[in-house]
mmCIF file of C-alpha atoms in Angstrom:
data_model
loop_
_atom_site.group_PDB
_atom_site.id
_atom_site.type_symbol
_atom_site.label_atom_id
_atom_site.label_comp_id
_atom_site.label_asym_id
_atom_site.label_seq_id
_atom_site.Cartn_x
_atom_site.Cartn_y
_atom_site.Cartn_z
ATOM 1 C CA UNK A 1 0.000 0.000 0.000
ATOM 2 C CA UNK A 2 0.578 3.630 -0.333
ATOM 3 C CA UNK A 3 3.291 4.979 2.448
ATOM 4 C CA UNK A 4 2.452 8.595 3.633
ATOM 5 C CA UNK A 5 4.633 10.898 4.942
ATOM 6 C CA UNK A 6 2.095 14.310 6.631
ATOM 7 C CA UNK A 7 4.125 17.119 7.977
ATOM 8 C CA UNK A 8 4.586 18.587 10.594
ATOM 9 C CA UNK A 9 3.148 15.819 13.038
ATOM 10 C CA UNK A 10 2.152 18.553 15.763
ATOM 11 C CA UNK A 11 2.107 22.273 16.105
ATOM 12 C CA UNK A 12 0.783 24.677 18.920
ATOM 13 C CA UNK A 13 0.208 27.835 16.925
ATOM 14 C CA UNK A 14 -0.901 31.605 17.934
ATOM 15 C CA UNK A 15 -4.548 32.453 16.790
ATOM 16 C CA UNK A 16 -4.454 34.632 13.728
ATOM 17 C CA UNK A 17 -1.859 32.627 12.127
ATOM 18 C CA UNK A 18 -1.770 30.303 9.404
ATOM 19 C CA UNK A 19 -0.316 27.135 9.675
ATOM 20 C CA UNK A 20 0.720 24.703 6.041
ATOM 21 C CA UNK A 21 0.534 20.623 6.266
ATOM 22 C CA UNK A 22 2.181 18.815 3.970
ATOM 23 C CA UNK A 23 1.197 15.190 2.104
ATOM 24 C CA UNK A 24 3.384 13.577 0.282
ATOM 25 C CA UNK A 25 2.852 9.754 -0.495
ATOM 26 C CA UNK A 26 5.342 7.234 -1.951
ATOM 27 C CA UNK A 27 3.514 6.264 -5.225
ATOM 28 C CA UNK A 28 1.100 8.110 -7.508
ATOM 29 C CA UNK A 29 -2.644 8.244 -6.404
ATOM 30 C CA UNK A 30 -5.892 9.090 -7.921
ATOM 31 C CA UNK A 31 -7.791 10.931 -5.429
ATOM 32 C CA UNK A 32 -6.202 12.637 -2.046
ATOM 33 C CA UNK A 33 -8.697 14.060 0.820
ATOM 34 C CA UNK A 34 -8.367 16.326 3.639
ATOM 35 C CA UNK A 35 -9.916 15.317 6.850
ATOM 36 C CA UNK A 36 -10.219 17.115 10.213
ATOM 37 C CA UNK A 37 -10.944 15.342 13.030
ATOM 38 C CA UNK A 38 -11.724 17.453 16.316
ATOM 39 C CA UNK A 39 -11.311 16.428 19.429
ATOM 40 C CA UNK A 40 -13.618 13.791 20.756
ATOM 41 C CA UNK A 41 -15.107 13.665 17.437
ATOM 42 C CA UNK A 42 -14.979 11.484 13.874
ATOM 43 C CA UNK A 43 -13.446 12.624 11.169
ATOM 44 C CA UNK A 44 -15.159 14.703 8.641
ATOM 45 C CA UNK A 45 -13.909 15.823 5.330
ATOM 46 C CA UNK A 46 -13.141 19.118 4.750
ATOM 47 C CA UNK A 47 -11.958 18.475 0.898
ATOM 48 C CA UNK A 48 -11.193 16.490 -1.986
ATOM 49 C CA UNK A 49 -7.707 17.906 -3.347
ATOM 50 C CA UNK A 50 -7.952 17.358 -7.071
ATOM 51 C CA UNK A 51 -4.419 17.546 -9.301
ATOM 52 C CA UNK A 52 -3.992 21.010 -11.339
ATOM 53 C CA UNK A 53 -7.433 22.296 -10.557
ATOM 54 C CA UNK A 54 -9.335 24.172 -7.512
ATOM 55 C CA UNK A 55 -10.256 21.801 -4.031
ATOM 56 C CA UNK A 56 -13.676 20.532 -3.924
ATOM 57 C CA UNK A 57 -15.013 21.615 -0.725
ATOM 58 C CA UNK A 58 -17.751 19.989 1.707
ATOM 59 C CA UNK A 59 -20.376 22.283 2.984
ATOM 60 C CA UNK A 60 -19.348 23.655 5.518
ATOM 61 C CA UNK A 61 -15.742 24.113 4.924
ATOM 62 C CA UNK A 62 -14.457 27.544 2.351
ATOM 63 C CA UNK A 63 -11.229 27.874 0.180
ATOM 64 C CA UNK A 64 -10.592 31.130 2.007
ATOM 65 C CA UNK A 65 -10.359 29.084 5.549
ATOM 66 C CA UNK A 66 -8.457 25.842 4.132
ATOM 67 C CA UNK A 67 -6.607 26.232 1.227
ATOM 68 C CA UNK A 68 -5.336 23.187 -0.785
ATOM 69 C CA UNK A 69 -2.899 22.459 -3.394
ATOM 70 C CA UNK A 70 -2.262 19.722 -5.410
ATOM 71 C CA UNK A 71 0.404 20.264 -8.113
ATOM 72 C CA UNK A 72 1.155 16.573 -8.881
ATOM 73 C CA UNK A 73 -0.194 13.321 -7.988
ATOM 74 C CA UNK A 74 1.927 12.740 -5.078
ATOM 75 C CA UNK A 75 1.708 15.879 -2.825
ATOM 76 C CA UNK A 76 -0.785 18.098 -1.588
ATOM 77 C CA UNK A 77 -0.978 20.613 0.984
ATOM 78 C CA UNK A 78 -3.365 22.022 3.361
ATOM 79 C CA UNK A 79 -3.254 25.365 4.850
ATOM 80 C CA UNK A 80 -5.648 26.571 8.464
ATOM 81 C CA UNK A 81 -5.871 30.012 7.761
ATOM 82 C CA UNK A 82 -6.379 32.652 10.493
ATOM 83 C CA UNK A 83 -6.387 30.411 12.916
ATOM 84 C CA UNK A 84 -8.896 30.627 16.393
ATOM 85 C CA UNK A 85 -8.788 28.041 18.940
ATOM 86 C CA UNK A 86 -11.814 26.275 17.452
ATOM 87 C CA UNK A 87 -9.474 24.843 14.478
ATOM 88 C CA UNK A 88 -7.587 22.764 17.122
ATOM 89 C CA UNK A 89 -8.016 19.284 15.805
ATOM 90 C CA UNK A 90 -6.416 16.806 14.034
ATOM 91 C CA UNK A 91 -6.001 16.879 10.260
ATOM 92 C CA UNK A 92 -5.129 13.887 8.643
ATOM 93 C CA UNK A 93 -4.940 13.554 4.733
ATOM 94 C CA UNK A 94 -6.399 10.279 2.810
ATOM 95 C CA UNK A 95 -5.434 8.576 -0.154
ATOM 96 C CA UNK A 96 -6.879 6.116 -3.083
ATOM 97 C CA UNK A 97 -5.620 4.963 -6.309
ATOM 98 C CA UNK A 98 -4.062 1.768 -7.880
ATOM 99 C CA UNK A 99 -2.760 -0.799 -5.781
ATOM 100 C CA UNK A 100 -4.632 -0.038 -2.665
ATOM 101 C CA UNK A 101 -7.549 -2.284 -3.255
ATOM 102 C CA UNK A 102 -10.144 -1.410 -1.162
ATOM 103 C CA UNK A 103 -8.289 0.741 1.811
ATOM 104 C CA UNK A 104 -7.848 4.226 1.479
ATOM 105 C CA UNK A 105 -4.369 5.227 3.553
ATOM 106 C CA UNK A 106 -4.157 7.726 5.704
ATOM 107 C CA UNK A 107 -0.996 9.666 6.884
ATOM 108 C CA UNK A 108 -0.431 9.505 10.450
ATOM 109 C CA UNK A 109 -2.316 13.013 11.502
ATOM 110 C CA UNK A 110 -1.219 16.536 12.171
ATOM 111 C CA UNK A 111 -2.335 17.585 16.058
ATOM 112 C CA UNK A 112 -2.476 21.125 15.910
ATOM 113 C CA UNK A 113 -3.746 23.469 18.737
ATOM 114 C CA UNK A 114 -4.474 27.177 18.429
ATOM 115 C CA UNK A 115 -3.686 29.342 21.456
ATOM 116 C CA UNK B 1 -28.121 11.504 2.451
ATOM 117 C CA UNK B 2 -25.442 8.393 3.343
ATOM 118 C CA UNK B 3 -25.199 8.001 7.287
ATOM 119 C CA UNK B 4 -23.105 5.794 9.786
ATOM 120 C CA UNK B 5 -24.681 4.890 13.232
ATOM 121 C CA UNK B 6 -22.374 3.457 15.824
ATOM 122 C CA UNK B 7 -24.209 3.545 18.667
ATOM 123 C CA UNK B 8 -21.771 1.894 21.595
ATOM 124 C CA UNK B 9 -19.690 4.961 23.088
ATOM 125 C CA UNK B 10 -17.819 2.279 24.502
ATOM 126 C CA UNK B 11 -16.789 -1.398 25.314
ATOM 127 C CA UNK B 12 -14.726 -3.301 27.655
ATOM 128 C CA UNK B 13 -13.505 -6.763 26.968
ATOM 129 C CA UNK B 14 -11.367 -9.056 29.032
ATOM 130 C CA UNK B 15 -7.882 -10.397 27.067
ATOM 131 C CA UNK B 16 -8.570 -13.599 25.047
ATOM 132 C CA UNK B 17 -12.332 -12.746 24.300
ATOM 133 C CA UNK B 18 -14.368 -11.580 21.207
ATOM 134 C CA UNK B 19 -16.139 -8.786 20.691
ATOM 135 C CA UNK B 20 -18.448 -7.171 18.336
ATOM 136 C CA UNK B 21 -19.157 -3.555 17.453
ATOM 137 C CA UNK B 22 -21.989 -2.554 15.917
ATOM 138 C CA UNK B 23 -22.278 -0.287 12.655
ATOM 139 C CA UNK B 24 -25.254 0.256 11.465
ATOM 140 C CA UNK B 25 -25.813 2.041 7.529
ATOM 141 C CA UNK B 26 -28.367 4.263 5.359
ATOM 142 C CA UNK B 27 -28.320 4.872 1.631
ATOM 143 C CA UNK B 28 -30.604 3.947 -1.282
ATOM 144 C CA UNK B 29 -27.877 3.228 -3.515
ATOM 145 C CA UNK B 30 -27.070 -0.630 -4.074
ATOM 146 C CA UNK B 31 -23.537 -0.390 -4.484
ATOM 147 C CA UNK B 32 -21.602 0.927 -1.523
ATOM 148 C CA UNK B 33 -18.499 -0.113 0.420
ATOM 149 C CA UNK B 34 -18.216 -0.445 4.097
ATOM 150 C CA UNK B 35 -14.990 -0.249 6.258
ATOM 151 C CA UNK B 36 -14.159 -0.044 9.675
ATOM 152 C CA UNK B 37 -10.716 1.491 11.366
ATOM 153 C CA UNK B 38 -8.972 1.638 14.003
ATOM 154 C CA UNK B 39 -7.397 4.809 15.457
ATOM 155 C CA UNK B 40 -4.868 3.864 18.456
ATOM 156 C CA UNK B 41 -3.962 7.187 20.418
ATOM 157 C CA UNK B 42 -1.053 7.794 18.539
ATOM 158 C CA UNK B 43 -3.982 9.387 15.818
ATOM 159 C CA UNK B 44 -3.173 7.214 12.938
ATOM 160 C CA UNK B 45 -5.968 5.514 10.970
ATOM 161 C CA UNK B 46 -5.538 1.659 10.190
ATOM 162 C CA UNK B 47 -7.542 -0.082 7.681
ATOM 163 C CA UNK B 48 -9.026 -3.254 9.059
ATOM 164 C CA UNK B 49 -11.264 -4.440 7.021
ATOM 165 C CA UNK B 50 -13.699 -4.043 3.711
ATOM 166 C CA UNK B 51 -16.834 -5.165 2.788
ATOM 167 C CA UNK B 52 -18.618 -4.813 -0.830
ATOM 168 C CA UNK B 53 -22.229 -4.488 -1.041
ATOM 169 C CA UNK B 54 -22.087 -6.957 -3.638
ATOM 170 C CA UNK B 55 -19.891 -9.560 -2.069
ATOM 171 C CA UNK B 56 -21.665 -12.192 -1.060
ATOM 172 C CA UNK B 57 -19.328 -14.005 1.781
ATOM 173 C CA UNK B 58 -18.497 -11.463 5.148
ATOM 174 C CA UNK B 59 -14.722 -10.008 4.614
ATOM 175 C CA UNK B 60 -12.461 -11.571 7.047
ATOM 176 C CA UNK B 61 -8.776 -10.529 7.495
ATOM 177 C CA UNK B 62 -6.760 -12.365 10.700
ATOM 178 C CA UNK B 63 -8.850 -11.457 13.693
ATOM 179 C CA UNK B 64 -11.295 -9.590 11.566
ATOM 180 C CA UNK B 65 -14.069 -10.622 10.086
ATOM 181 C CA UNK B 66 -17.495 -8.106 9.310
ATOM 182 C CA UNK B 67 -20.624 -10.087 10.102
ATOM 183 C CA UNK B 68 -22.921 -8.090 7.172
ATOM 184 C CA UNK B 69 -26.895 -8.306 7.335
ATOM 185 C CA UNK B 70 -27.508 -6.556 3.582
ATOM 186 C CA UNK B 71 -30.814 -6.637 4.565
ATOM 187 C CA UNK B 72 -30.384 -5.388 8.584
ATOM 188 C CA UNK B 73 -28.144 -2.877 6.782
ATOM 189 C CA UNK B 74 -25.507 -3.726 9.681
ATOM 190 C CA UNK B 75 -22.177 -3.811 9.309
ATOM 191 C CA UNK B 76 -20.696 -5.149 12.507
ATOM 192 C CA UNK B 77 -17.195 -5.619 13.323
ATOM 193 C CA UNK B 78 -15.881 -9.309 15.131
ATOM 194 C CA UNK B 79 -12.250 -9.203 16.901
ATOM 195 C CA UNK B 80 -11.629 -12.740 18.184
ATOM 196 C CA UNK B 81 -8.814 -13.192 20.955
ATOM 197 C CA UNK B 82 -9.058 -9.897 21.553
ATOM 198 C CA UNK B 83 -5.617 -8.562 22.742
ATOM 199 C CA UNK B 84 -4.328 -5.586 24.971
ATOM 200 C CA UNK B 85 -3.635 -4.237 21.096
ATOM 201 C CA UNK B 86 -6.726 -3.892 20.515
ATOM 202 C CA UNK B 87 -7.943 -0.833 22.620
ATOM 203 C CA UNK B 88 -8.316 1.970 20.836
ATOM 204 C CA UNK B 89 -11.275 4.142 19.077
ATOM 205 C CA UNK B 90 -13.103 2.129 16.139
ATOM 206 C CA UNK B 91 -14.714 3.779 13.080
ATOM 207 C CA UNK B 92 -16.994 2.563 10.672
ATOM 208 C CA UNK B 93 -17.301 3.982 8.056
ATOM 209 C CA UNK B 94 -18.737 3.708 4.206
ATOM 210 C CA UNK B 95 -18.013 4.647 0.460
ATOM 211 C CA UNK B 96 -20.450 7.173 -0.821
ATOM 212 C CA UNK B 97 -21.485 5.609 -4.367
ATOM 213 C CA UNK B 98 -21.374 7.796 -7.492
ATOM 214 C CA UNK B 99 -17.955 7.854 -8.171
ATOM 215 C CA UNK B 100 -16.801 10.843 -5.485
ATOM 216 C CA UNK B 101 -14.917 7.981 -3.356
ATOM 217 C CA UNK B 102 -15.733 9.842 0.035
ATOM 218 C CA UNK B 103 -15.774 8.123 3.203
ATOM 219 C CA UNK B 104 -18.644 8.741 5.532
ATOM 220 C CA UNK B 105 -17.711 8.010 8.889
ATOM 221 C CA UNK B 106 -19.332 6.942 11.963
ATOM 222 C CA UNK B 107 -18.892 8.566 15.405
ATOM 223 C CA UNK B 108 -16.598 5.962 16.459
ATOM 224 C CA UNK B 109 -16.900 3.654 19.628
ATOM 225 C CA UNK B 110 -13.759 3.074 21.914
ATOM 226 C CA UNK B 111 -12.718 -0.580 22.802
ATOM 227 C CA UNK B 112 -10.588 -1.171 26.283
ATOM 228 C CA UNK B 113 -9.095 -4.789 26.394
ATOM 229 C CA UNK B 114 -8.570 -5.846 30.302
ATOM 230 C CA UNK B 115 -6.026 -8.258 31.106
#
């Protein structure tokens, strides 16, 4: 299966700020996805990162808030923008494509908390 | 609208036993996939097990095995020999149909193994 590295694994960031996770995975994929998981909670998407084009956002979640790239079919990034103590959570990015059979992969979660 | 009911907020099991945890679906669409995870406390998200809404023998992988009523609409998880492992938040979660490949997730339900 897929092996994904997500940086940085933790932060503890001042409100206001903006804070960039990176996705990178071993192998090309077909679709990557942008979880965030607060605490106590399940996971709910925030986007599906699609390669050379704009995110496609749940309701709920805005491009201005949680900005995505995808510039190639291995890495994709996820920016918290202006961040409030409410975005503390854990954001974990998801992957499916060829040779993962059924599972999606995850990468291993990005704890952040806004102070 | 697709929707995951877990309904246990928790379990406790002693060492050695089985267990089962419930999952319980909705949608309208005949072709769906069903998967459960398991999230230790480290974050991470690890793929247990998959079952096709078309397969027609329960998905078993080691321990594993999904005991699916198509008609019930459940989707329950067995662990046998449960092991100190084993304790950790479970998800289930499903495959919305129509091509999008989002997972749905359930609320989750956390296991404790006693030894």
């Amino acid at each position: 299966s897929a092996v994904i590295s997500q940086k940085p694994s933790r932060d503890i960031c001042q409100r206001g700020t903006s804070l960039t996770i990176q996705c990178q995975v071993d192998s090309q994929v077909t679709m990557m996805f942008w979880y965030r998981q607060q605490p106590g909670q399940s996971l709910t998407l925030i986007a599906t990162a699609n390669q050379g084009s704009e995110a496609t956002y749940e309701s709920g979640f805005v491009i201005d808030k949680f900005p995505i790239s995808r510039p190639n079919l291995t890495f994709s990034t996820l920016t918290v923008s202006n961040m409030s103590p409410e975005d503390s959570s854990i954001y974990l990015c998801s992957v499916r494509g060829q040779g993962l059979l059924y599972g999606y992969t995850f990468g291993s979660g990005t704890r952040l908390t806004v102070v | 609208a697709q929707k995951i009911t877990q309904t246990q907020p928790g379990m406790f099991v002693q060492e050695k036993e089985a267990v089962t945890l419930d999952c319980t679906y909705d949608t309208s669409d005949p072709s769906y996939g069903l998967f459960w995870y398991k999230q230790p406390s480290s974050g991470e998200m690890i793929f247990l097990i998959y079952q096709g809404s078309y397969d027609q023998q329960n998905a078993t992988e080691g321990r594993y095995s999904l005991n699916f009523q198509k008609a019930r609409k459940s989707a329950n998880l067995v662990i046998s020999a449960s092991q100190l492992g084993d304790s950790a938040m479970y998800f289930c979660a499903m495959r919305e149909p129509g091509g999008s490949e989002k997972l749905v997730f359930g609320k989750g339900m956390k296991l404790t193994v006693n030894p």
